[in-house]
XYZ file of C-alpha atoms in Angstrom:
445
model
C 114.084 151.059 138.815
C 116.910 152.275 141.036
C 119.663 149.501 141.317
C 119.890 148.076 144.975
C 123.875 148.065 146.566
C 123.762 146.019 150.153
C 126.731 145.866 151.904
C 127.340 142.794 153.764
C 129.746 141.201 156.107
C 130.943 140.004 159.489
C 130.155 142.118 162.686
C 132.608 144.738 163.475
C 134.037 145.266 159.647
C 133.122 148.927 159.258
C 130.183 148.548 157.274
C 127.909 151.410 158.491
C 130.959 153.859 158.091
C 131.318 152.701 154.507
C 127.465 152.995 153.788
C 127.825 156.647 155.832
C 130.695 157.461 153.844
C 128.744 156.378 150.256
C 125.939 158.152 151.751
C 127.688 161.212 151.804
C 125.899 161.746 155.383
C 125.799 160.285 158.967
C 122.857 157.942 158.791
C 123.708 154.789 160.107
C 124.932 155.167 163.412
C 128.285 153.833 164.202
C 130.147 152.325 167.396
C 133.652 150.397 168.050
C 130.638 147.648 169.266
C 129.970 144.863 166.930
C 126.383 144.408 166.722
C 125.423 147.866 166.319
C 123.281 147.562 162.959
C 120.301 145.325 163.510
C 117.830 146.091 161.248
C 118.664 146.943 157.141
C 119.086 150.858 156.605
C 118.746 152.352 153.584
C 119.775 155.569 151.565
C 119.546 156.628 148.011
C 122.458 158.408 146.605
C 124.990 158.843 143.360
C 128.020 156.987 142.850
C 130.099 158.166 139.923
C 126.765 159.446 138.445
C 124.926 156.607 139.133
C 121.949 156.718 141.057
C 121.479 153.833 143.424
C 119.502 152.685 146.704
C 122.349 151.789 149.184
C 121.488 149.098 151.904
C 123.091 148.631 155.298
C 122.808 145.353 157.055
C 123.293 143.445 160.088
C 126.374 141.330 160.609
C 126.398 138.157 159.278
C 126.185 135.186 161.883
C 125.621 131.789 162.512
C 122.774 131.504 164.700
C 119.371 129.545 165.483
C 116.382 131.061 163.020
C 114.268 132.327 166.657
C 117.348 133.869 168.037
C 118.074 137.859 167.564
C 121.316 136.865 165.896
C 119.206 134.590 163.281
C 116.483 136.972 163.188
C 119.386 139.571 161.953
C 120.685 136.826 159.849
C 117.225 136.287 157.833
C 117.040 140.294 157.551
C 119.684 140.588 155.533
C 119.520 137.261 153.768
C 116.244 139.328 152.525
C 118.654 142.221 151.662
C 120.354 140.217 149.370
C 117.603 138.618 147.353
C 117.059 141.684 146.395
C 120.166 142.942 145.319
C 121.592 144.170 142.769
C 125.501 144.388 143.595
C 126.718 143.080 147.130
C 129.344 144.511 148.653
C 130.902 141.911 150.830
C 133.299 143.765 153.305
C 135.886 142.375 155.472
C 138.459 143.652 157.624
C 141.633 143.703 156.413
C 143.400 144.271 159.424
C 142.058 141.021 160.847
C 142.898 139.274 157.778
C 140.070 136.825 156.361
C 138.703 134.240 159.425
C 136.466 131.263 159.169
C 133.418 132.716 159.020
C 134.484 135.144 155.881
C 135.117 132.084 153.917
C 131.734 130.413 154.717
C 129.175 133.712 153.975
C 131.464 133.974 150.766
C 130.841 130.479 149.822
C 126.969 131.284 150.834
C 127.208 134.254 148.664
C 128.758 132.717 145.510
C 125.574 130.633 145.701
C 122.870 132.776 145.650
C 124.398 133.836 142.307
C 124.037 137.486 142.837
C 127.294 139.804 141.970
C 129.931 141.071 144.462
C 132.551 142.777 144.907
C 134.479 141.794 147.664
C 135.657 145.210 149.893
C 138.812 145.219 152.040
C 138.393 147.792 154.677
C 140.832 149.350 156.937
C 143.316 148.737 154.435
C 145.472 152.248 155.112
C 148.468 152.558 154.765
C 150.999 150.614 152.949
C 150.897 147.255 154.478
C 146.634 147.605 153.745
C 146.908 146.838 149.957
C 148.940 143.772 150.469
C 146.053 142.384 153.108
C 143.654 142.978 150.763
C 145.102 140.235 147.918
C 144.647 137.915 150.228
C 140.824 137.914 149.637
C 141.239 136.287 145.940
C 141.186 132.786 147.603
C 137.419 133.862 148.410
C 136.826 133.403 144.390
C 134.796 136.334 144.307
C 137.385 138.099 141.900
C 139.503 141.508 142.848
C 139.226 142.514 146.011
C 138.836 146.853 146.224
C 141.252 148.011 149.126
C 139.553 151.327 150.934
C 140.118 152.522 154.380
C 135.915 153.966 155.123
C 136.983 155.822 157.894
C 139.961 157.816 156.343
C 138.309 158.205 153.028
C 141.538 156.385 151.241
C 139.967 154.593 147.842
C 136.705 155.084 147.970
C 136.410 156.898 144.477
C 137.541 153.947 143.470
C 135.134 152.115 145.031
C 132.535 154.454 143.638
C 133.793 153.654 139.986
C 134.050 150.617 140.437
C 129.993 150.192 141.681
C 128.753 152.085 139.304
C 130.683 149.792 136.143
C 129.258 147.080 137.663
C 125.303 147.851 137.595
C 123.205 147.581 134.987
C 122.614 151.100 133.056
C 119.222 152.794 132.952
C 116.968 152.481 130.277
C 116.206 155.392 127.980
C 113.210 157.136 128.821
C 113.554 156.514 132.353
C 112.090 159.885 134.217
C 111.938 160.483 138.050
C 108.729 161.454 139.065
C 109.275 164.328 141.035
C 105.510 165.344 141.331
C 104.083 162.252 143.467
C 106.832 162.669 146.722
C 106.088 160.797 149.767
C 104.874 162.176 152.661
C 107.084 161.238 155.416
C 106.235 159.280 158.517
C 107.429 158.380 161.614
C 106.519 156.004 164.412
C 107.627 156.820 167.677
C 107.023 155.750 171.102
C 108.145 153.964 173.980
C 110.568 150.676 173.728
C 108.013 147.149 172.871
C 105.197 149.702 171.937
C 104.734 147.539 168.556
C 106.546 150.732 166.569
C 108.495 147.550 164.485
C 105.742 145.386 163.819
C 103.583 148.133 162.560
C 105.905 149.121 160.110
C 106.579 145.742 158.990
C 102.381 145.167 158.487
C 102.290 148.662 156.494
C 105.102 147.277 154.572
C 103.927 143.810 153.484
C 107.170 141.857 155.141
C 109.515 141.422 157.643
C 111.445 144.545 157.110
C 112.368 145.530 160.815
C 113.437 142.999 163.480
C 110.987 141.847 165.974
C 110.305 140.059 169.578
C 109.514 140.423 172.942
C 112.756 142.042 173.763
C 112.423 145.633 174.602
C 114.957 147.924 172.825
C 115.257 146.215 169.262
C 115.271 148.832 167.078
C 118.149 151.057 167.758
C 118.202 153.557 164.599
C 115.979 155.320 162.396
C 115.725 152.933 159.502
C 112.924 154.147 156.610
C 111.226 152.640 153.822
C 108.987 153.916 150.862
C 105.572 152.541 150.008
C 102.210 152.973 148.620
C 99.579 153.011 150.912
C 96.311 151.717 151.139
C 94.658 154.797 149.521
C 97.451 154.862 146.422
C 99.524 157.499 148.076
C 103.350 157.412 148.795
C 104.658 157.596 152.218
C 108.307 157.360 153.343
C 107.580 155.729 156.859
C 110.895 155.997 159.703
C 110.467 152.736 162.326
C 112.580 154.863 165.304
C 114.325 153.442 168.140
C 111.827 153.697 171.240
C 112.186 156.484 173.859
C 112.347 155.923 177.401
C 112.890 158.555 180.259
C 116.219 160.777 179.864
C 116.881 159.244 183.274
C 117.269 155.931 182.082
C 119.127 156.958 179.094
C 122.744 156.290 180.428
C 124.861 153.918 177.811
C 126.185 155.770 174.985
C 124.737 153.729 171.929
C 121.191 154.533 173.344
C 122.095 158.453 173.270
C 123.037 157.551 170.088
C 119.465 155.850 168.821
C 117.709 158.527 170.842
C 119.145 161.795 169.640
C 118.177 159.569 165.577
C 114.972 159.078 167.111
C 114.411 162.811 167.815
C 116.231 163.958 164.655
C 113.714 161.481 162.610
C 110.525 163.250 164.375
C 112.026 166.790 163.381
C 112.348 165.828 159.477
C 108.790 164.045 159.332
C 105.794 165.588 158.258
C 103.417 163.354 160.107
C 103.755 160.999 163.193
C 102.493 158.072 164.364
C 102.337 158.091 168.362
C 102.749 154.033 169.333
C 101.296 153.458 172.890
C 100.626 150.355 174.235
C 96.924 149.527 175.029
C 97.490 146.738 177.260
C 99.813 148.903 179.938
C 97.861 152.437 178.949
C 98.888 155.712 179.054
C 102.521 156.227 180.252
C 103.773 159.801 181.633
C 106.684 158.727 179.106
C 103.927 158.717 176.339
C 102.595 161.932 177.216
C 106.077 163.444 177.405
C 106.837 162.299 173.928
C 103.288 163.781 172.804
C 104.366 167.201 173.982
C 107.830 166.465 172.330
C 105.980 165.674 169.230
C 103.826 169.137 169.556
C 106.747 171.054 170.319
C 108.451 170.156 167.254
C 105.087 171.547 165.219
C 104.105 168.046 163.579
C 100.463 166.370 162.969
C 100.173 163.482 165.125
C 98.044 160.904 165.648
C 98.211 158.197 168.049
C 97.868 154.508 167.277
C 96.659 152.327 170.187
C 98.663 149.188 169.519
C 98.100 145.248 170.638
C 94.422 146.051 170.617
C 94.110 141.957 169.711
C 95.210 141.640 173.536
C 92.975 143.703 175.047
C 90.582 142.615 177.293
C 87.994 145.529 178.487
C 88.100 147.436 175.427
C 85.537 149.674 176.028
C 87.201 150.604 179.476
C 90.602 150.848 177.905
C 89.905 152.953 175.219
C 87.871 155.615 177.644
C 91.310 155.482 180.120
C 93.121 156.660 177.600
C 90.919 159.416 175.808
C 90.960 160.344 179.571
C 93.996 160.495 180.014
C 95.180 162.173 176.407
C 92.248 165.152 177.323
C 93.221 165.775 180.440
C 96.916 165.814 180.004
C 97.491 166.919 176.478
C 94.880 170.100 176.350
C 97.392 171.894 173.705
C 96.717 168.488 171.591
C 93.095 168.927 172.591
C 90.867 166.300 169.862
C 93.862 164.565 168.842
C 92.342 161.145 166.676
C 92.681 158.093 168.553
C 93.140 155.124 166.381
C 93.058 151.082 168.007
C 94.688 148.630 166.064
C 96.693 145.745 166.116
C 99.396 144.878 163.808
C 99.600 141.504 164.687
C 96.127 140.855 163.040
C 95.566 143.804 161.044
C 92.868 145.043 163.194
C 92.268 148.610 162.872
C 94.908 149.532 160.596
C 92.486 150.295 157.666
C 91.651 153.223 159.771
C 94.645 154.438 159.946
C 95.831 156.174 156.583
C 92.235 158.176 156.560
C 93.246 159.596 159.980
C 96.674 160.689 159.089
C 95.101 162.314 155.465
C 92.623 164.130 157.465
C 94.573 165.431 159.850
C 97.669 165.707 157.625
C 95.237 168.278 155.704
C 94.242 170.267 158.939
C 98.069 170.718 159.462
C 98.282 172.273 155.911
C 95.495 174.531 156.668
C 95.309 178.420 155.196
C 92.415 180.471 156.197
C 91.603 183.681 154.424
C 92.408 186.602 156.254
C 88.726 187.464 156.227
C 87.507 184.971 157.660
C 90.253 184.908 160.423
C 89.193 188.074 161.543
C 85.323 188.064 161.885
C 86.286 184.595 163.992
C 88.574 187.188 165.871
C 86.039 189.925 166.258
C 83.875 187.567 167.749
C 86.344 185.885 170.453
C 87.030 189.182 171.299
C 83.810 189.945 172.248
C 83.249 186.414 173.780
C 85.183 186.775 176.204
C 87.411 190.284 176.083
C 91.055 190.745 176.483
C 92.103 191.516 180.425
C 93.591 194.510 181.810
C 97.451 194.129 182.333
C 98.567 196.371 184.800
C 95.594 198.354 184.658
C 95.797 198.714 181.375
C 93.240 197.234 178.921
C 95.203 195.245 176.137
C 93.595 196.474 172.588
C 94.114 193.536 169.836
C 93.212 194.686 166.668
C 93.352 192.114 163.861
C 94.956 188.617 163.227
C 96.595 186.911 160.108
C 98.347 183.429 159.079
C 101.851 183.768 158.817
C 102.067 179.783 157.660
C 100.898 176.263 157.307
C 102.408 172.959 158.448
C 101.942 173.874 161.287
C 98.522 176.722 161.239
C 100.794 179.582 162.595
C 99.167 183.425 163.326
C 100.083 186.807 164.372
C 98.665 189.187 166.165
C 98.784 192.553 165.992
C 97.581 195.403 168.437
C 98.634 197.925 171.279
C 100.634 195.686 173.381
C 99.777 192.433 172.199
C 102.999 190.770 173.737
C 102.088 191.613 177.345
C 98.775 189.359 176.563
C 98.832 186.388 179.194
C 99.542 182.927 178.800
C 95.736 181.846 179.711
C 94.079 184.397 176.559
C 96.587 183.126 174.225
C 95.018 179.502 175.394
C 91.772 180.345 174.841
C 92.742 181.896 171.251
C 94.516 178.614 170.285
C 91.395 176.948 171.607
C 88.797 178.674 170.028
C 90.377 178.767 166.967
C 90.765 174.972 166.725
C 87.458 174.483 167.934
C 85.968 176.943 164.989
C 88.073 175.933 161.972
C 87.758 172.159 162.601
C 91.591 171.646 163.243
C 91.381 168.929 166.020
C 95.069 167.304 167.442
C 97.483 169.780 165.041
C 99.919 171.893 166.883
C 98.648 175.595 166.280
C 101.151 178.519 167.234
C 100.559 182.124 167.709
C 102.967 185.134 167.889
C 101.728 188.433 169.815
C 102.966 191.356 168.082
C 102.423 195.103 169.870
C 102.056 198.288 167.538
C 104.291 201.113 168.530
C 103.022 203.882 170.210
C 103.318 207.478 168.467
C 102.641 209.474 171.802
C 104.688 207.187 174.175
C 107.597 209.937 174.359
C-alpha cells in the first residue's frame, strides 16, 4: 500500500506551496490568505524514488466541533490517523507561536512520526530560525524555503528514509485504472455531501454555507458495482458575473480544468430550487468540453411534489438542452442514500455510449436512409451531394462527412444528423460531434 505523507500546520505556513512543490505540479491552489485549504487534497507522486500519496490539509485551529474552523479541524485530524509520516510545517519567519507548541504537543500524542518542516527559511538568517523548533521535541527540524525551491531535495531524502520500504512482490496494477469523475454544479447543490456518501466518510467539508468547497480535491474508490473511480468534489460555479474576488477565479478556472480531465460527470442540481439558467449553462459547458454526463437531482429527501418536480425539470433539460437531448435523470439524496444505487448503472451505461464505435457499414446504410428521409437542401441553388460518413473517434462518438460541398451544409441538417443518429444507435445524453468535409472539384477551373 502506498505510504500516506500529510502535511500539517498553522494557517498561513506555506503548506499548499510545499505539497505543490512535492507534487511537482500546481494542484493545490495557493493565496497570501490564510484559510485557503479547507478540505484535504491529495496527490500521488515520487520522492527520492519513493512512491507516496501526499496529503494537503487545512490549517490547524482551535475552534468549536460545529464551526467551519472545527469542521476543518476534524478533517485533518482524520488526515492524520491515517498517516504515515506528518509533516508538521511552521513558519520560520514568524518564529514558533503558541499555537505551534500546542498541535505539536497534540501531535506527539497521537504517536504517529513527524518531521517537523521550517519553511521560509531562505537565506542565511533561515537556518538559524529553524533550530529553534527542537524545543517542540519532535527531533531535527528540515529548513526549506517551498517557494524558492531552497532544500527541498533534502526534504525529499529525508521523507523517503523515514517510510517504511515496500514489500517484495509488490506490483501496481496498471490494468484496473479508475475512471475519473467529477461533480460539478452550482454552490450548496450537495456536490460535497455526495462525494462524502460515495466515499463512506466525511472526506469533504460540509454545511449550509454556500461556497465550501473551493478546489478540486479527488479521491479513489471502488464502487458499488466493484469498479474503480477517481471521483473530483469541484468548487461550485456560479454566473461569471458574480465571479469577482480573486480566490474564486482561482477555484473556478480548477473547477473547469477538473471537468476537462474527467471522463464522466456528475451534473449536481438542486431539486428543491429546480432548474437554474446557471445549471443549464454549466450543462452546455459540460457538452462543449465532449464529456458523458449525467445529472443527479440532489436533496430529493426534501422534496415535496415529487412527481411535479421531477416533470419541471425533464421539462426544462428537453427543452433547453436539445444537443443533450435523453440525457438520464437520476433523483437521489445523499443525505439518506436515496437513489444513489441508481447512480453507478447510469454513469456505466452511458459511460459505454460515450465509448461507442460503429462499423462503417452500418454508419452508412443509417446515412443512406437519413438522406432520403429528409434530403439535403439546396445552398445557393445548388443541391449539396453528401456521399458517405465514417467515425473518426470515440469518447466522444465523433464523424466525418464527406461529399461535394459538405461544409456549406447548414447548421439545422447537421442537427438533424446529430439527432437522428443518436436516436438510431441508442446514444441518449453523450455529446456527438460531426465534421463536414467537401471533395474537391476536378472541373471547377
Amino acid at each position: 500500500m502506498t505510504p500516506h505523507v500529510v502535511i500539517a500546520g498553522r494557517p498561513n505556513v506555506g503548506k499548499s506551496t510545499l505539497f505543490n512543490r512535492l507534487a511537482g505540479a500546481r494542484i493545490a491552489l495557493v493565496a497570501d490568505t490564510p484559510g485557503v485549504t479547507r478540505d484535504r487534497k491529495e496527490a500521488e507522486c515520487v520522492l527520492a524514488g519513493t512512491k507516496v500519496l501526499l496529503v494537503d490539509t487545512a490549517g490547524l485551529e482551535e475552534a468549536a466541533p460545529d464551526t467551519l474552523p472545527g469542521r476543518m479541524r476534524a478533517s485533518t485530524s482524520l488526515a492524520v490517523e491515517h498517516a504515515d509520516l506528518v509533516l508538521f510545517v511552521f513558519d520560520a519567519r514568524a518564529g514558533l507561536l503558541p499555537e505551534d507548541h500546542h498541535f505539536a504537543t497534540w501531535l506527539r500524542r497521537t504517536g504517529k512520526p513527524v518531521l517537523v518542516v521550517a519553511n521560509k527559511a531562505e537565506g542565511r538568517g533561515g537556518a538559524a530560525a529553524a533550530m529553534e523548533a527542537y524545543e517542540l521535541g519532535l527531533g531535527e527540524p528540515c529548513a526549506i524555503s517551498a517557494e524558492h525551491n531552497e532544500g527541498i531535495y533534502g526534504l525529499m531524502t529525508e521523507i523517503a528514509d523515514r517510510l517504511p520500504k515496500p514489500e517484495e512482490g509488490e506490483a501496481e496494477d496498471g490494468e484496473n485504472l479508475p475512471l475519473h469523475l467529477a461533480i460539478v454544479g452550482r454552490p450548496n447543490a450537495g456536490k460535497s455531501t455526495l462525494m462524502n456518501y460515495l466515499l463512506g466518510e466525511q472526506r469533504m467539508i460540509t454545511g449550509p454555507e454556500p461556497g465550501l468547497t473551493r478546489d478540486a480535491v479527488s479521491a479513489d474508490f471502488t464502487g458499488p458495482d466493484g469498479k474503480l473511480y477517481r471521483i473530483v468534489d469541484t468548487a461550485g460555479l456560479r454566473k461569471r458575473a458574480r465571479v469577482d474576488e480573486g480566490l474564486e477565479k482561482m477555484s473556478t478556472s480548477s473547477s473547469i480544468e477538473a471537468l476537462k480531465k474527467a471522463e464522466m460527470v456528475v451534473l449536481a442540481v438542486d431539486a428543491v430550487n429546480g432548474v437554474q439558467e446557471q445549471d443549464l449553462h454549466i450543462a452546455r459547458l459540460v457538452e462543449r468540453e465532449g464529456r458523458a454526463c449525467v445529472i443527479a437531482l440532489t436533496k430529493w429527501d426534501a422534496v415535496e411534489d415529487r412527481g411535479d418536480a421531477r416533470k419541471a425539470a425533464l421539462d426544462r433539460i428537453s427543452i433547453s438542452l436539445s444537443q443533450m437531448k435523453g440525457i438520464t435523470v437520476v433523483p437521489l439524496s445523499a443525505e439518506t442514500g436515496e437513489g444513489v444505487a441508481k447512480l453507478f448503472p447510469a454513469l456505466r451505461a452511458t459511460y459505454e455510449k460515450w465509448n461507442l464505435r460503429i462499423p462503417t457499414s452500418q454508419l452508412n446504410r443509417w446515412f443512406e436512409a437519413a438522406l432520403e428521409r429528409f434530403p439535403p437542401p439546396l445552398v445557393e441553388g445548388r443541391r449539396l451531394k453528401l456521399r458517405y460518413i465514417t467515425q473518426i473517434k470515440a469518447r466522444p462518438p465523433t464523424f466525418a462527412v464527406f461529399g461535394t460541398r459538405a461544409e456549406q451544409t447548414p447548421e439545422t441538417y447537421q442537427r438533424y444528423l446529430v439527432n437522428s443518429l443518436r436516436e438510431a444507435f441508442e446514444m441518449p445524453g453523450v455529446p456527438i460531434r460531426i465534421y463536414l468535409r467537401g471533395t474537391d472539384n476536378p472541373y471547377a477551373d
